[in-house]
Coordinates of C-alpha atoms and ligand atoms in Angstrom, one line a residue:
X1 CA 2.3 -6.6 30.1
X2 CA 5.1 -5.8 32.5
X3 CA 3.8 -2.3 33.3
X4 CA 0.3 -1.2 33.5
X5 CA -0.2 2.1 31.9
X6 CA -2.8 4.0 33.7
X7 CA -3.4 7.0 31.5
X8 CA -6.2 6.4 29.1
X9 CA -6.9 9.3 26.9
X10 CA -10.5 10.2 26.4
X11 CA -11.7 12.7 23.8
X12 CA -15.0 13.2 22.2
X13 CA -13.8 15.9 19.8
X14 CA -14.0 14.8 16.2
X15 CA -12.2 16.0 13.1
X16 CA -15.0 15.9 10.5
X17 CA -14.3 15.6 6.8
X18 CA -16.3 17.0 3.9
X19 CA -18.6 14.3 2.4
X20 CA -17.0 13.9 -1.0
X21 CA -13.3 14.5 -0.3
X22 CA -11.2 13.7 -3.3
X23 CA -8.8 11.1 -1.7
X24 CA -7.1 8.1 -3.2
X25 CA -8.8 5.9 -0.6
X26 CA -12.4 6.8 -1.0
X27 CA -14.3 4.4 1.1
X28 CA -12.2 3.0 4.0
X29 CA -14.8 0.5 5.3
X30 CA -15.7 -1.0 2.0
X31 CA -12.0 -1.2 1.0
X32 CA -11.0 -2.7 4.3
X33 CA -13.4 -5.6 3.6
X34 CA -12.4 -6.3 0.0
X35 CA -8.8 -5.3 -0.4
X36 CA -6.1 -8.0 -1.2
X37 CA -2.4 -7.3 -1.4
X38 CA -2.2 -9.6 -4.4
X39 CA -4.0 -6.9 -6.4
X40 CA -1.1 -4.4 -5.8
X41 CA 1.4 -6.7 -7.4
X42 CA 0.3 -5.8 -10.9
X43 CA 1.5 -2.2 -10.2
X44 CA 5.1 -3.4 -10.4
X45 CA 7.0 -4.4 -13.5
X46 CA 8.3 -7.5 -11.8
X47 CA 4.8 -9.0 -11.8
X48 CA 5.3 -9.3 -15.6
X49 CA 9.1 -9.6 -16.1
X50 CA 9.8 -11.6 -12.9
X51 CA 12.9 -9.4 -12.5
X52 CA 13.0 -7.8 -9.1
X53 CA 14.9 -4.8 -7.9
X54 CA 13.4 -1.8 -6.1
X55 CA 15.6 0.6 -7.9
X56 CA 13.9 -0.3 -11.2
X57 CA 10.5 0.3 -9.7
X58 CA 11.5 3.6 -8.0
X59 CA 13.7 5.1 -10.7
X60 CA 14.3 3.2 -14.0
X61 CA 10.8 2.6 -15.0
X62 CA 9.9 6.3 -14.4
X63 CA 13.1 7.3 -16.3
X64 CA 11.8 5.3 -19.3
X65 CA 8.3 6.9 -19.1
X66 CA 6.7 10.3 -19.5
X67 CA 8.0 11.0 -15.9
X68 CA 11.6 11.0 -17.2
X69 CA 12.1 14.7 -16.8
X70 CA 9.9 15.0 -13.8
X71 CA 11.8 16.2 -10.7
X72 CA 12.3 13.3 -8.3
X73 CA 14.3 15.1 -5.8
X74 CA 14.4 18.8 -4.8
X75 CA 17.3 19.4 -2.5
X76 CA 17.8 22.5 -0.5
X77 CA 20.3 23.5 2.2
X78 CA 20.7 27.2 2.5
X79 CA 23.5 27.1 5.0
X80 CA 27.1 27.1 3.8
X81 CA 28.9 23.8 4.0
X82 CA 32.3 22.5 2.8
X83 CA 32.6 23.0 -0.9
X84 CA 29.3 24.9 -1.0
X85 CA 29.8 28.5 0.4
X86 CA 26.4 29.5 -0.9
X87 CA 24.6 26.5 0.4
X88 CA 22.9 24.1 -2.1
X89 CA 19.8 24.3 -4.2
X90 CA 19.5 21.4 -6.6
X91 CA 17.0 19.3 -8.6
X92 CA 17.3 15.8 -9.9
X93 CA 14.9 14.3 -12.4
X94 CA 14.1 10.6 -12.5
X95 CA 16.5 10.3 -15.4
X96 CA 19.2 12.1 -13.5
X97 CA 18.8 9.7 -10.6
X98 CA 19.0 6.8 -13.0
X99 CA 22.2 8.1 -14.4
X100 CA 23.8 9.0 -11.1
X101 CA 22.8 5.8 -9.3
X102 CA 24.1 3.8 -12.3
X103 CA 27.4 5.7 -12.0
X104 CA 27.5 5.0 -8.3
X105 CA 26.6 1.3 -8.9
X106 CA 29.7 1.1 -11.1
X107 CA 31.8 2.7 -8.4
X108 CA 30.5 0.1 -5.9
X109 CA 31.3 -2.7 -8.3
X110 CA 34.8 -1.4 -8.5
X111 CA 34.9 -1.5 -4.7
X112 CA 34.1 -5.2 -4.9
X113 CA 30.5 -4.8 -3.6
X114 CA 28.3 -7.7 -4.6
X115 CA 24.7 -8.8 -4.2
X116 CA 23.8 -9.2 -0.5
X117 CA 26.8 -7.3 0.8
X118 CA 26.0 -4.7 3.5
X119 CA 27.1 -1.2 2.7
X120 CA 26.9 1.4 5.4
X121 CA 25.9 5.0 4.5
X122 CA 27.1 7.5 7.0
X123 CA 26.5 10.9 5.5
X124 CA 24.7 14.1 6.2
X125 CA 21.3 14.5 4.4
X126 CA 22.6 15.4 1.0
X127 CA 21.8 14.3 -2.6
X128 CA 24.9 12.0 -2.4
X129 CA 23.2 10.1 0.5
X130 CA 20.2 9.4 -1.7
X131 CA 22.3 8.5 -4.8
X132 CA 24.4 6.2 -2.6
X133 CA 21.3 4.3 -1.4
X134 CA 20.0 4.0 -4.9
X135 CA 23.4 2.8 -6.2
X136 CA 23.6 0.2 -3.4
X137 CA 20.2 -1.1 -4.5
X138 CA 21.2 -1.2 -8.1
X139 CA 24.0 -3.7 -7.4
X140 CA 21.7 -5.8 -5.2
X141 CA 23.5 -4.9 -2.0
X142 CA 21.8 -3.9 1.3
X143 CA 22.2 -0.4 2.6
X144 CA 22.7 0.2 6.3
X145 CA 21.8 3.9 6.8
X146 CA 23.4 5.5 9.8
X147 CA 22.5 8.9 11.4
X148 CA 25.1 11.6 10.8
X149 CA 25.0 12.2 14.6
X150 CA 26.3 8.8 15.6
X151 CA 29.6 8.6 17.4
X152 CA 32.2 5.9 17.7
X153 CA 30.4 3.3 19.9
X154 CA 27.2 3.6 17.9
X155 CA 29.1 3.1 14.6
X156 CA 31.1 0.2 15.9
X157 CA 28.0 -1.7 17.2
X158 CA 26.2 -1.3 13.9
X159 CA 29.1 -2.0 11.6
X160 CA 30.4 -5.0 13.5
X161 CA 26.9 -6.5 13.7
X162 CA 26.1 -6.1 10.1
X163 CA 29.6 -7.0 9.0
X164 CA 29.5 -4.2 6.5
X165 CA 32.3 -4.4 3.9
X166 CA 32.1 -0.9 2.7
X167 CA 31.1 2.5 4.0
X168 CA 30.1 5.7 2.1
X169 CA 31.0 8.7 4.4
X170 CA 32.3 12.2 4.5
X171 CA 35.7 13.5 5.6
X172 CA 34.3 15.2 8.7
X173 CA 32.8 11.9 9.9
X174 CA 35.8 9.6 9.1
X175 CA 37.5 9.9 12.5
X176 CA 34.4 8.4 14.2
X177 CA 34.9 5.1 12.4
X178 CA 37.0 2.7 14.5
X179 CA 38.6 0.8 11.6
X180 CA 40.9 -1.3 13.9
X181 CA 37.8 -2.8 15.6
X182 CA 36.1 -3.6 12.3
X183 CA 37.9 -6.3 10.4
X184 CA 35.2 -6.7 7.8
X185 CA 35.3 -3.1 6.7
X186 CA 37.6 -2.9 3.7
X187 CA 36.4 -0.1 1.5
X188 CA 35.7 3.5 2.1
X189 CA 34.2 6.0 -0.4
X190 CA 34.7 9.5 0.7
X191 CA 32.2 12.2 -0.3
X192 CA 33.5 15.8 -0.4
X193 CA 36.9 16.8 0.9
X194 CA 37.9 17.2 -2.7
X195 CA 41.3 18.5 -3.2
X196 CA 42.3 17.8 0.4
X197 CA 45.0 15.3 1.2
X198 CA 43.4 12.0 1.6
X199 CA 43.6 10.9 5.2
X200 CA 45.7 7.9 6.0
X201 CA 43.8 4.8 7.1
X202 CA 45.0 1.3 8.0
X203 CA 46.7 -0.4 5.1
X204 CA 44.0 -3.1 4.9
X205 CA 41.4 -0.4 4.1
X206 CA 41.1 1.1 0.6
X207 CA 40.0 4.7 0.3
X208 CA 38.5 6.3 -2.8
X209 CA 37.0 9.7 -3.7
X210 CA 33.4 9.9 -4.6
X211 CA 33.8 12.8 -6.9
X212 CA 36.8 11.3 -8.8
X213 CA 35.2 7.9 -9.2
X214 CA 31.8 9.3 -10.3
X215 CA 33.5 11.3 -13.0
X216 CA 35.1 8.3 -14.4
X217 CA 32.2 5.9 -14.0
X218 CA 29.8 5.0 -16.8
X219 CA 26.1 5.9 -16.4
X220 CA 25.0 2.6 -17.8
X221 CA 24.3 -0.2 -15.4
X222 CA 21.4 -2.6 -15.4
X223 CA 20.2 -3.5 -11.9
X224 CA 21.2 -6.8 -10.4
X225 CA 18.0 -8.9 -10.5
X226 CA 16.8 -10.3 -7.2
X227 CA 14.1 -12.3 -5.7
X228 CA 11.2 -10.9 -3.7
X229 CA 12.7 -12.4 -0.5
X230 CA 16.1 -10.8 -1.0
X231 CA 17.3 -8.1 1.4
X232 CA 16.2 -4.5 1.0
X233 CA 17.6 -2.5 3.9
X234 CA 18.8 -2.9 7.5
X235 CA 17.8 -0.3 10.1
X236 CA 19.2 -0.5 13.5
X237 CA 16.8 0.2 16.3
X238 CA 16.7 -0.2 20.1
X239 CA 14.9 -2.5 22.4
X240 CA 14.7 -2.5 26.2
X241 CA 17.6 -4.9 26.6
X242 CA 20.8 -5.4 24.8
X243 CA 22.5 -3.6 22.0
X244 CA 20.7 -2.2 19.0
X245 CA 19.2 -4.7 16.6
X246 CA 19.4 -4.8 12.9
X247 CA 15.9 -5.0 11.3
X248 CA 16.2 -6.5 7.9
X249 CA 13.5 -5.9 5.3
X250 CA 13.0 -7.7 2.0
X251 CA 12.3 -6.4 -1.5
X252 CA 8.7 -7.5 -1.3
X253 CA 8.2 -4.7 1.3
X254 CA 7.8 -2.3 -1.6
X255 CA 4.2 -3.4 -1.9
X256 CA 3.5 -2.0 1.6
X257 CA 5.5 1.2 1.0
X258 CA 3.7 1.8 -2.3
X259 CA 0.1 1.2 -1.1
X260 CA 0.4 3.1 2.2
X261 CA 2.0 6.1 0.4
X262 CA -1.0 6.0 -1.9
X263 CA -3.7 5.6 0.7
X264 CA -2.4 7.0 4.0
X265 CA -0.1 9.7 2.6
X266 CA -2.6 10.1 -0.2
X267 CA 0.1 10.8 -2.7
X268 CA -0.9 11.8 -6.3
X269 CA 1.2 12.4 -9.4
X270 CA 1.0 16.2 -9.1
X271 CA 2.1 16.3 -5.5
X272 CA 5.2 17.9 -4.0
X273 CA 5.8 15.8 -1.0
X274 CA 8.1 16.5 2.0
X275 CA 9.1 13.9 4.4
X276 CA 11.2 15.6 7.1
X277 CA 12.8 12.4 8.4
X278 CA 16.5 11.4 7.8
X279 CA 17.1 8.0 6.1
X280 CA 19.0 7.0 9.3
X281 CA 15.5 6.4 10.6
X282 CA 13.1 4.0 8.8
X283 CA 10.6 6.9 8.1
X284 CA 13.3 8.5 6.0
X285 CA 13.6 5.3 3.8
X286 CA 10.1 3.8 3.7
X287 CA 8.5 7.2 3.2
X288 CA 11.5 9.4 2.2
X289 CA 12.6 7.1 -0.6
X290 CA 10.6 3.9 -1.3
X291 CA 7.0 5.0 -1.0
X292 CA 7.1 8.3 -2.9
X293 CA 9.5 7.1 -5.6
X294 CA 7.8 3.8 -6.3
X295 CA 4.8 6.1 -7.0
X296 CA 6.9 8.5 -9.1
X297 CA 6.3 11.5 -6.8
X298 CA 8.4 14.6 -6.5
X299 CA 10.1 14.7 -3.1
X300 CA 11.7 17.5 -1.2
X301 CA 14.7 17.1 1.0
X302 CA 15.9 19.8 3.3
X303 CA 19.5 19.5 4.5
X304 CA 21.1 21.0 7.6
X305 CA 19.9 21.5 11.1
X306 CA 16.4 22.2 12.3
X307 CA 15.3 25.8 11.7
X308 CA 11.7 26.7 12.1
X309 CA 12.0 29.5 9.6
X310 CA 13.6 27.3 6.9
X311 CA 10.9 24.7 7.5
X312 CA 8.1 27.1 6.6
X313 CA 10.2 28.5 3.8
X314 CA 10.6 25.0 2.4
X315 CA 6.8 24.6 2.2
X316 CA 6.5 28.0 0.5
X317 CA 9.4 27.6 -1.8
X318 CA 8.4 24.2 -3.3
X319 CA 4.6 24.6 -2.8
X320 CA 4.6 21.5 -0.7
X321 CA 1.3 19.7 -0.9
X322 CA 1.8 16.7 1.4
X323 CA 3.9 16.9 4.5
X324 CA 5.0 14.0 6.7
X325 CA 6.6 14.9 10.0
X326 CA 6.7 14.1 13.8
X327 CA 5.1 15.4 17.0
X328 CA 8.3 16.8 18.5
X329 CA 9.0 18.8 15.3
X330 CA 5.4 20.2 15.4
X331 CA 5.9 21.1 19.1
X332 CA 9.2 22.8 18.2
X333 CA 7.5 24.8 15.5
X334 CA 4.8 25.6 18.0
X335 CA 7.3 26.9 20.5
X336 CA 8.5 29.5 18.0
X337 CA 5.1 31.0 17.8
X338 CA 2.6 32.0 15.1
X339 CA 4.3 34.9 13.5
X340 CA 6.6 32.8 11.5
X341 CA 3.9 30.6 9.8
X342 CA 1.8 33.7 9.2
X343 CA 4.7 35.3 7.3
X344 CA 4.9 32.3 4.9
X345 CA 2.4 31.1 2.3
X346 CA 1.4 27.6 3.4
X347 CA -1.7 27.4 1.3
X348 CA -0.3 24.7 -1.0
X349 CA -0.6 22.1 1.8
X350 CA -3.5 19.7 1.3
X351 CA -2.5 16.8 3.6
X352 CA -0.4 16.4 6.7
X353 CA 0.7 13.2 8.5
X354 CA 2.6 12.5 11.7
X355 CA 4.6 9.6 13.1
X356 CA 6.9 8.4 15.8
X357 CA 5.2 9.3 19.1
X358 CA 1.7 10.2 20.1
X359 CA 0.5 13.5 18.7
X360 CA -0.9 15.4 21.7
X361 CA -4.2 17.2 21.0
X362 CA -2.6 20.6 21.7
X363 CA 0.0 20.1 18.9
X364 CA -2.6 18.7 16.6
X365 CA -4.9 21.7 17.0
X366 CA -2.0 24.1 16.6
X367 CA -0.9 22.6 13.3
X368 CA -4.5 22.6 12.2
X369 CA -4.9 26.2 13.1
X370 CA -1.7 27.5 11.3
X371 CA -2.0 25.4 8.2
X372 CA -5.7 24.8 7.9
X373 CA -5.0 21.0 7.8
X374 CA -5.4 18.6 10.7
X375 CA -2.4 16.3 11.0
X376 CA -3.2 12.6 10.7
X377 CA -1.6 10.1 12.9
X378 CA 0.2 7.1 11.5
X379 CA 1.4 4.4 13.8
X380 CA 4.1 1.9 12.8
X381 CA 7.6 0.7 13.7
X382 CA 10.9 0.0 12.2
X383 CA 9.9 -3.7 12.3
X384 CA 6.6 -3.2 10.6
X385 CA 8.3 -1.4 7.7
X386 CA 5.1 0.4 6.8
X387 CA 2.2 2.4 8.4
X388 CA -0.2 0.0 10.1
X389 CA -2.7 2.1 12.2
X390 CA -3.6 5.4 10.6
X391 CA -6.2 8.2 10.3
X392 CA -7.2 8.7 6.7
X393 CA -7.8 11.8 4.7
X394 CA -11.3 10.7 3.7
X395 CA -12.3 9.6 7.1
X396 CA -13.5 11.4 10.2
X397 CA -11.4 10.8 13.3
X398 CA -11.2 11.6 16.9
X399 CA -8.6 14.0 18.2
X400 CA -6.0 11.9 20.0
X401 CA -6.9 8.6 18.5
X402 CA -4.1 6.7 16.7
X403 CA -6.4 5.4 14.0
X404 CA -7.7 2.3 12.3
X405 CA -5.8 -0.6 10.7
X406 CA -4.6 -0.1 7.2
X407 CA -6.6 -2.2 4.7
X408 CA -4.9 -5.6 4.3
X409 CA -3.7 -5.6 7.9
X410 CA -5.4 -6.5 11.2
X411 CA -4.2 -4.6 14.2
X412 CA -5.9 -5.1 17.6
X413 CA -5.6 -5.4 21.3
X414 CA -4.8 -8.7 23.1
X415 CA -4.0 -9.8 26.7
X416 CA -0.8 -11.6 27.6
X417 CA -2.2 -14.8 26.3
X418 CA -2.9 -13.4 22.9
X419 CA -6.7 -13.3 23.3
X420 CA -8.5 -10.2 22.1
X421 CA -9.9 -8.1 24.8
X422 CA -13.2 -6.2 24.9
X423 CA -13.4 -2.5 23.9
X424 CA -11.8 0.1 26.2
X425 CA -9.6 -2.5 27.8
X426 CA -5.9 -1.8 27.9
X427 CA -3.7 -4.5 26.4
X428 CA -0.9 -5.2 23.9
X429 CA -1.0 -3.7 20.5
X430 CA -0.6 -6.6 18.0
X431 CA -0.7 -7.0 14.3
X432 CA -1.8 -10.2 12.6
X433 CA 1.5 -11.6 11.2
X434 CA 2.1 -11.7 7.5
X435 CA 1.7 -8.2 5.9
X436 CA 4.1 -7.4 2.9
X437 CA 6.6 -5.3 4.7
X438 CA 6.8 -7.2 7.9
X439 CA 10.6 -7.5 8.8
X440 CA 12.3 -10.5 7.5
X441 CA 14.9 -11.0 10.2
X442 CA 16.7 -9.4 13.1
X443 CA 20.2 -9.6 11.6
X444 CA 22.1 -12.5 13.1
X445 CA 19.6 -12.9 16.0
X446 CA 16.8 -15.5 15.5
X447 CA 16.0 -15.4 19.2
X448 CA 15.2 -11.7 19.2
X449 CA 13.1 -12.2 16.1
X450 CA 11.1 -15.0 17.6
X451 CA 10.4 -12.8 20.7
X452 CA 8.1 -10.6 18.6
X453 CA 6.0 -13.6 17.6
X454 CA 5.7 -15.3 20.9
X455 CA 1.9 -14.9 20.9
X456 CA 1.0 -17.3 18.2
X457 CA -0.1 -15.6 15.0
X458 CA 0.6 -12.1 16.2
X459 CA 3.4 -9.6 15.8
X460 CA 3.8 -8.2 19.3
X461 CA 4.6 -4.5 19.1
X462 CA 5.6 -3.8 22.7
X463 CA 3.1 -0.9 22.8
X464 CA 0.0 -0.8 24.9
X465 CA -3.2 0.5 23.7
X466 CA -7.0 0.1 23.8
X467 CA -9.7 0.1 21.1
X468 CA -12.8 2.0 21.6
X469 CA -16.3 0.9 20.6
X470 CA -16.0 2.6 17.2
X471 CA -12.9 0.7 16.4
X472 CA -10.3 3.5 16.9
X473 CA -7.1 2.3 18.4
X474 CA -5.7 4.6 21.1
X475 CA -1.9 4.4 21.9
X476 CA -1.3 4.4 25.6
X477 CA 2.5 3.8 26.1
X478 CA 5.2 1.2 25.9
X479 CA 5.0 -2.1 27.8
X480 CA 8.7 -2.2 28.2
X481 CA 11.5 0.3 29.0
X482 CA 12.2 1.6 25.5
X483 CA 12.5 5.3 25.5
X484 CA 11.1 7.6 22.8
X485 CA 12.8 11.0 22.9
X486 CA 12.1 13.5 20.2
X487 CA 10.7 10.5 18.2
X488 CA 14.0 8.6 18.4
X489 CA 14.0 5.2 19.9
X490 CA 16.7 4.7 22.6
X491 CA 17.4 1.6 24.5
X492 CA 18.2 2.3 28.2
X493 CA 20.8 -0.5 28.2
X494 CA 22.8 1.2 25.5
X495 CA 22.9 4.5 27.4
X496 CA 23.8 2.6 30.7
X497 CA 26.6 0.8 28.9
X498 CA 28.0 4.1 27.7
X499 CA 27.7 5.7 31.1
X500 CA 29.5 3.0 33.1
X501 CA 32.5 3.5 30.8
X502 CA 33.1 6.9 32.4
X503 CA 35.7 6.6 35.2
X504 CA 33.5 8.2 37.8
X505 CA 30.4 6.0 37.2
X506 CA 30.0 2.8 39.3
X507 CA 26.4 2.0 38.2
X508 CA 23.8 3.6 36.1
X509 CA 20.1 3.2 35.5
X510 CA 18.3 5.0 32.7
X511 CA 14.6 5.8 32.2
X512 CA 12.4 8.0 30.0
X513 CA 10.9 10.9 31.9
X514 CA 7.8 12.6 30.6
X515 CA 8.7 15.8 28.8
X516 CA 6.4 18.4 27.2
X517 CA 8.6 19.1 24.1
X518 CA 10.3 15.8 23.5
X519 CA 7.7 13.4 24.7
X520 CA 10.3 11.8 27.0
X521 CA 13.7 12.9 28.0
X522 CA 16.5 10.6 29.1
X523 CA 17.2 10.6 32.8
X524 CA 20.1 8.7 34.4
X525 CA 20.5 7.7 38.0
X526 CA 24.1 7.2 38.8
X527 CA 26.1 6.0 41.7
X528 CA 29.7 7.1 41.8
X529 CA 32.9 5.3 42.4
X530 CA 34.7 6.0 45.6
X531 CA 36.9 9.0 45.3
X532 CA 34.4 11.0 43.2
X533 CA 31.8 13.4 44.6
X534 CA 28.6 14.6 43.1
X535 CA 28.7 18.0 41.4
X536 CA 27.0 19.9 38.6
X537 CA 30.3 19.9 36.6
X538 CA 30.5 16.1 36.9
X539 CA 27.0 15.8 35.6
X540 CA 27.9 17.9 32.6
X541 CA 31.1 15.9 32.0
X542 CA 29.3 12.6 32.1
X543 CA 26.5 13.8 29.7
X544 CA 29.2 15.1 27.4
X545 CA 31.0 11.8 27.5
X546 CA 27.9 9.9 26.3
X547 CA 27.4 12.5 23.5
X548 CA 31.0 12.0 22.3
X549 CA 30.8 8.2 22.4
X550 CA 27.2 7.4 21.2
X551 CA 25.2 10.3 19.9
X552 CA 23.9 13.6 21.2
X553 CA 20.3 12.4 21.3
X554 CA 21.3 9.4 23.6
X555 CA 23.0 11.6 26.2
X556 CA 21.0 12.0 29.5
X557 CA 19.5 15.4 29.8
X558 CA 19.0 14.9 33.5
X559 CA 21.3 13.1 35.9
X560 CA 20.6 12.3 39.5
X561 CA 23.2 10.9 41.8
X562 CA 22.1 8.1 44.2
X563 CA 23.8 5.9 46.7
X564 CA 23.0 2.7 44.8
X565 CA 21.1 1.9 41.6
X566 CA 18.2 -0.4 42.7
X567 CA 18.5 -3.9 41.2
X568 CA 16.8 -7.3 41.6
X569 CA 18.7 -10.1 43.1
X570 CA 19.5 -11.4 39.7
X571 CA 21.1 -8.0 38.9
X572 CA 18.4 -6.4 36.7
X573 CA 18.0 -2.7 37.1
X574 CA 14.6 -1.9 38.6
X575 CA 13.5 0.9 36.3
X576 CA 10.1 0.9 37.9
X577 CA 11.7 2.1 41.1
X578 CA 13.7 4.7 39.3
X579 CA 10.5 6.0 37.7
X580 CA 8.9 6.2 41.1
X581 CA 11.9 8.0 42.5
X582 CA 11.7 10.4 39.7
X583 CA 8.1 11.2 40.2
X584 CA 8.3 11.2 44.0
X585 CA 5.9 8.3 44.2
X586 CA 5.9 5.3 46.5
X587 CA 8.1 2.6 45.1
X588 CA 5.7 -0.3 45.6
X589 CA 6.8 -3.9 46.1
X590 CA 10.6 -4.1 46.3
X591 CA 10.8 -7.6 47.7
X592 CA 13.0 -8.8 44.9
X593 CA 15.4 -6.0 45.4
X594 CA 19.0 -6.9 46.4
X595 CA 20.0 -6.1 49.9
Ligands
WTA601 C1 6.1 4.8 18.7 C2 9.2 3.8 13.3 C3 2.2 6.8 19.2 C4 5.6 3.5 19.3 C5 8.2 4.7 12.6 C6 6.3 2.5 18.4 C7 3.9 6.0 18.0 C8 7.6 3.2 18.2 C9 3.4 6.4 16.8 C10 8.3 2.7 16.9 C11 2.1 7.0 16.9 C12 5.3 5.4 16.4 N1 1.6 7.2 18.1 N2 3.3 6.2 19.2 N3 1.5 7.5 15.8 N4 4.2 6.0 15.8 N5 5.1 5.4 17.7 O1 10.6 2.0 15.1 O2 6.0 3.4 20.6 O3 11.6 4.3 15.7 O4 6.5 1.2 19.0 O5 9.4 4.2 14.6 O6 7.3 4.6 18.1 O7 9.5 3.4 16.9 P1 10.4 3.4 15.5

């Protein structure tokens, strides 16, 4: 471990569960001993037909069953948007999604998209985003979902690395795509902007209209059949060094999505499930698409920006039963007070889960108080593809504990040599390699992939934790410099690279600073080029510059000017010194610092 994390949470408060709770996973301990992933394979049609494609397991098989007219997607966005002055309130059954994704598959075929091609999806959270992803699966291609908030540099990095050939996007986002720097990108499908003059793009790029093409397309299209090892999805995520990396998952990952959605999210046929995450983040695909739909569950998607009132109204309107969200969202709701949740009927809820960052006991207790349900932690990563360490609906847990390993996985704590350490000892959180939805590759970067497995037999998460005597894993922090701000993973290098492009910035060093609402906020230490002097206006301008180039969430919320950014003799930024500066603490050994 590079950095020893000293805060070790201790809590003796338990969340006790009734003796005979009616959960899908009834006896965790017994199941943990006997469960085999092989037994889940029979839940999928491919185990009999040998024909693999996740879109069949998520959509087509339900559309051919009694679930045909069951609502798969409830979509609500009460705010007006282009073409929808009254907002949107729509429903799609499994059959509708089969038809729409077949149509879109035919559009993709016309665009020349083939098996294994990467297709970027850069759209606001709308039904078209979900239909696009399903259509991409249908033709055997690999979706690369991108957050709507991404700006030019973020888009350029991800599209050039994945060599995406096509992009599905919206007219208001088009100007952020740097076509001239993306020679592989040849096809654009534009959602919305109907009736507007189509913008002019470089002649090498073909532009088509989603609405027009969908009207013409046939709703018949058999999925392209794949192998279990073929690509499923690429999610870009950040590490402590270098640009964002493309985490590729394989079709077989569906086993993990399915079983965790069944046992950790506890989804049942009659549930109305709401995952608040955007598919630009792995939670929004693994648990916003793959998990619930392989199980044939009705899912709710709320479009638009965060609004506490709309969130509670969503639960009330759809009688949401299972809710999956994140600590920052819970804290944002908490900051709006209790009157709002009291004015809505939240009694439909029966299970709540949380992911992305540690759920602080205060937020846990608050959600418990206003909904009557204690939120259950789930720990996992883009790379793990599925939940690994969780608290379960049928099992007592300790407030603040991250949980226990999911059946069929083994997560534990090891030292830097890969040896398991005694209880209550801080170490590396690792998972025994080889669970179904373990990432398949880091796109185009074998070296980075291998780094995760440098402790033989283990997947090294980069998180630090300890395990108590009862077997609960307690998250402690990151072992590296990766920042988690409002649940989003941000690499300091990416922010620094964006900062030094500003004409006033000579050097920049970026850290995550503890923050009550966001978990961490991004703080930048900046030394200025000669001719520029520090000012509040300059801070604003620099932050704005990162917002415009990368994404709002990656912009520093705090900037401090300094004479020089501390670096080692080999030129590495000493973030440990920056953290000490920030906290007003002694800087420790700086013998490797450059003169
Ligand atoms: C953090 C994909 C504490 C952790 C879901 C991990 C958590 C990183 C938890 C992955 C949790 C996730 N408690 N920390 N329950 N869940 N994390 O890939 O540091 O964006 O390594 O998340 O989030 O981030 P990612």
